[in-house]
XYZ file of C-alpha atoms in Angstrom:
256
model
C 65.411 95.125 56.819
C 64.175 92.198 58.884
C 66.852 92.486 61.576
C 66.154 96.229 61.925
C 62.566 95.410 62.843
C 63.859 92.903 65.399
C 65.929 95.620 67.075
C 62.956 97.969 67.094
C 60.871 95.277 68.790
C 63.671 94.609 71.293
C 63.953 98.307 72.159
C 60.195 98.528 72.621
C 60.346 95.637 75.100
C 63.233 97.283 76.961
C 61.321 100.574 77.124
C 58.186 98.808 78.335
C 60.035 97.223 81.274
C 62.201 100.260 82.040
C 60.426 101.154 85.300
C 59.459 97.598 86.214
C 61.874 96.005 88.662
C 61.375 92.394 87.598
C 64.309 90.017 87.188
C 62.788 88.252 84.190
C 60.532 89.234 81.333
C 56.992 87.904 81.468
C 56.462 84.518 79.817
C 53.697 86.067 77.738
C 56.111 88.465 76.019
C 57.602 87.591 72.640
C 61.268 88.500 73.088
C 63.435 88.802 69.936
C 66.496 86.589 70.399
C 67.785 85.325 67.047
C 69.148 88.198 65.006
C 69.545 90.400 68.092
C 71.500 88.377 70.641
C 74.846 86.988 69.525
C 75.043 83.175 69.786
C 77.892 83.361 72.290
C 75.839 85.558 74.636
C 72.642 83.502 74.718
C 73.729 81.602 77.823
C 73.963 84.901 79.716
C 70.480 85.935 78.606
C 68.487 82.705 78.715
C 68.326 81.093 82.148
C 66.499 78.051 83.458
C 64.389 78.448 86.597
C 63.759 75.878 89.325
C 60.920 74.380 87.291
C 63.163 73.804 84.291
C 61.514 76.577 82.294
C 63.611 78.955 80.213
C 63.393 82.601 81.288
C 64.898 85.753 79.787
C 67.089 87.673 82.239
C 65.882 91.237 81.751
C 69.028 93.118 82.763
C 71.372 90.872 80.785
C 69.071 91.101 77.775
C 69.135 94.898 77.891
C 72.936 95.036 78.127
C 73.594 92.480 75.385
C 70.979 94.003 73.068
C 72.380 97.510 73.418
C 75.933 96.231 72.916
C 74.848 94.434 69.756
C 73.053 97.554 68.522
C 76.160 99.629 69.233
C 78.310 97.276 67.147
C 75.925 97.439 64.205
C 75.768 101.228 64.423
C 79.555 101.430 64.400
C 79.880 99.366 61.230
C 76.731 101.025 59.814
C 74.727 97.865 59.325
C 72.126 100.052 61.010
C 72.019 103.805 60.566
C 69.944 106.621 62.019
C 68.017 109.015 59.818
C 69.120 112.598 60.426
C 72.237 111.581 62.368
C 75.796 112.636 61.555
C 78.188 109.977 62.806
C 75.644 107.175 62.389
C 74.106 108.408 59.139
C 73.336 106.391 56.026
C 76.697 105.069 54.716
C 75.709 106.176 51.203
C 75.968 109.754 52.482
C 79.635 109.219 53.385
C 80.589 109.383 49.729
C 81.068 112.744 48.008
C 77.984 113.879 46.118
C 79.897 113.756 42.837
C 81.545 110.417 43.521
C 80.080 108.615 40.520
C 81.010 111.395 38.113
C 84.563 111.650 39.478
C 85.067 108.002 40.412
C 88.360 107.640 38.544
C 89.777 110.779 40.161
C 88.748 109.669 43.649
C 90.183 106.172 43.205
C 93.423 107.651 41.957
C 93.634 109.873 45.045
C 93.078 106.796 47.214
C 95.669 104.880 45.153
C 93.194 102.068 44.573
C 92.357 100.264 41.315
C 88.970 100.757 39.696
C 88.582 97.038 39.115
C 87.335 95.234 42.232
C 88.916 91.922 41.233
C 92.289 93.600 40.910
C 91.853 95.130 44.366
C 90.934 91.773 45.944
C 93.799 90.007 44.183
C 96.323 92.526 45.529
C 95.063 92.026 49.094
C 95.242 88.249 48.720
C 98.801 88.548 47.453
C 99.863 90.682 50.422
C 98.268 88.214 52.836
C 99.904 85.254 51.091
C 103.345 86.856 51.198
C 102.960 87.815 54.857
C 101.786 84.351 55.901
C 104.570 82.723 53.879
C 107.128 84.935 55.608
C 105.638 84.047 58.992
C 105.575 80.335 58.191
C 109.186 80.217 57.026
C 110.606 82.600 59.612
C 108.913 81.470 62.816
C 110.732 78.105 63.177
C 114.076 79.905 62.782
C 113.271 82.689 65.232
C 115.255 82.106 68.460
C 112.689 84.065 70.472
C 109.802 81.838 69.370
C 109.247 78.249 70.475
C 106.666 75.969 68.876
C 105.298 73.204 71.063
C 102.094 71.474 72.098
C 99.910 71.971 75.131
C 96.831 69.891 75.891
C 97.286 68.221 72.497
C 97.036 71.588 70.764
C 99.588 73.723 68.973
C 101.247 76.232 71.272
C 103.380 79.267 70.428
C 105.649 80.689 73.123
C 107.194 84.112 72.512
C 110.162 85.242 74.605
C 110.154 88.628 76.261
C 111.808 91.285 74.132
C 114.983 92.958 75.346
C 114.277 96.311 77.015
C 114.727 99.277 74.728
C 117.226 101.956 75.687
C 115.680 104.755 77.704
C 114.994 107.861 75.582
C 117.591 110.590 76.023
C 114.944 113.245 76.667
C 113.410 111.157 79.445
C 116.797 110.781 81.131
C 117.301 114.543 80.979
C 113.793 115.167 82.307
C 114.347 112.851 85.273
C 117.667 114.522 86.014
C 116.067 117.975 85.951
C 113.234 116.871 88.248
C 115.733 115.349 90.658
C 117.725 118.582 90.595
C 114.663 120.710 91.349
C 112.994 118.407 93.886
C 115.531 115.969 95.321
C 114.283 113.165 97.590
C 110.628 114.013 96.901
C 108.390 110.994 96.420
C 105.035 110.749 94.692
C 103.076 110.493 97.931
C 104.440 113.862 99.066
C 103.473 115.407 95.729
C 99.973 113.925 96.011
C 99.583 115.287 99.535
C 100.866 118.734 98.557
C 98.500 118.816 95.578
C 95.562 118.113 97.852
C 96.643 120.809 100.299
C 96.653 123.299 97.437
C 93.633 122.090 95.446
C 91.558 120.134 98.002
C 90.680 117.573 95.337
C 89.750 114.980 97.975
C 86.764 117.175 98.861
C 85.325 116.162 95.496
C 85.041 112.558 96.668
C 81.572 112.050 98.088
C 80.508 109.057 100.118
C 77.659 106.866 98.920
C 76.634 106.365 102.548
C 73.890 108.417 104.163
C 76.411 110.408 106.202
C 80.074 110.488 107.258
C 81.033 109.462 110.785
C 84.751 110.164 110.438
C 86.169 113.653 110.557
C 87.258 115.109 107.224
C 90.969 115.160 108.118
C 90.977 111.388 108.655
C 89.034 110.819 105.454
C 91.468 113.052 103.571
C 94.480 111.084 104.796
C 92.919 107.720 104.037
C 91.810 108.858 100.588
C 95.321 110.026 99.688
C 96.892 106.791 100.936
C 94.286 104.718 99.092
C 94.687 106.649 95.840
C 98.443 106.275 96.059
C 98.286 102.563 96.836
C 95.822 101.734 94.070
C 97.175 104.191 91.510
C 100.762 102.966 91.755
C 99.845 99.266 92.163
C 101.719 99.306 95.450
C 98.653 97.817 97.102
C 96.808 98.769 100.264
C 98.539 96.113 102.372
C 101.987 97.496 101.647
C 100.765 101.061 102.144
C 99.228 100.134 105.500
C 102.651 98.971 106.708
C 103.891 102.570 106.704
C 104.267 104.790 109.746
C 101.111 106.874 109.287
C 98.701 105.397 111.826
C 96.272 103.794 109.361
C 95.832 100.026 109.204
C 94.817 97.811 106.303
C 91.163 97.513 107.326
C 90.849 101.286 107.593
C 92.151 101.756 104.046
C 90.111 98.863 102.676
C 86.990 100.607 103.962
C 87.541 103.669 101.744
C 87.239 102.536 98.062
C 83.683 101.122 98.239
C 82.367 104.246 99.981
C 84.162 106.880 97.917
C 84.085 105.361 94.440
C 82.248 108.344 92.972
C 83.431 111.900 92.493
């Protein structure tokens, strides 16, 4: 119950500073840290100013606190009264669970005795680890070595699997219907029909370029980034747009 109160206090602090644009919380505030902030994230939250005094970074604190709260809601260490997905975990059980416990356990194929259940899990883990321990040194695709005085496991790349028959047939049918048609042409044709590039709005105050130029640069940029071809390689094409022109597009049109 104690850590729930800590989260409530943390949320109250976050709400209090919601419309205040300060970088740090006031030194007079009592900010819940232990029990709310994970130990590994404290360095991101607690900073030291020029005077050597520890300060709580407000934005980082909000993010880390909400992430921690999300994790506890997901595993139901914390639940919300009246909620569905994040309800009290006791409500997840059928109302007649205690009366029909044996029937429910049988349906789940689990033993009624907890010790028996734990023992079976331990046995499975032991057998799996034993198999791993005995098989790994003999596996030709695995090499055990050391790196920086620590144990190191190197796994070779698996052989490529044969291409599915249906995929081969699908590619052949597409090639038959639209021979010599590349993805960029399809993207351009889709925009001519649907005008999806009109949905991209600039974050700038206004647009200086004409819409036709923006449309072309957006399509080239989407193609370059979406296919991992890269903007430099795309800019080498015979379309009249250079690398700097394309590089200018993503930051301005990152929202739809």
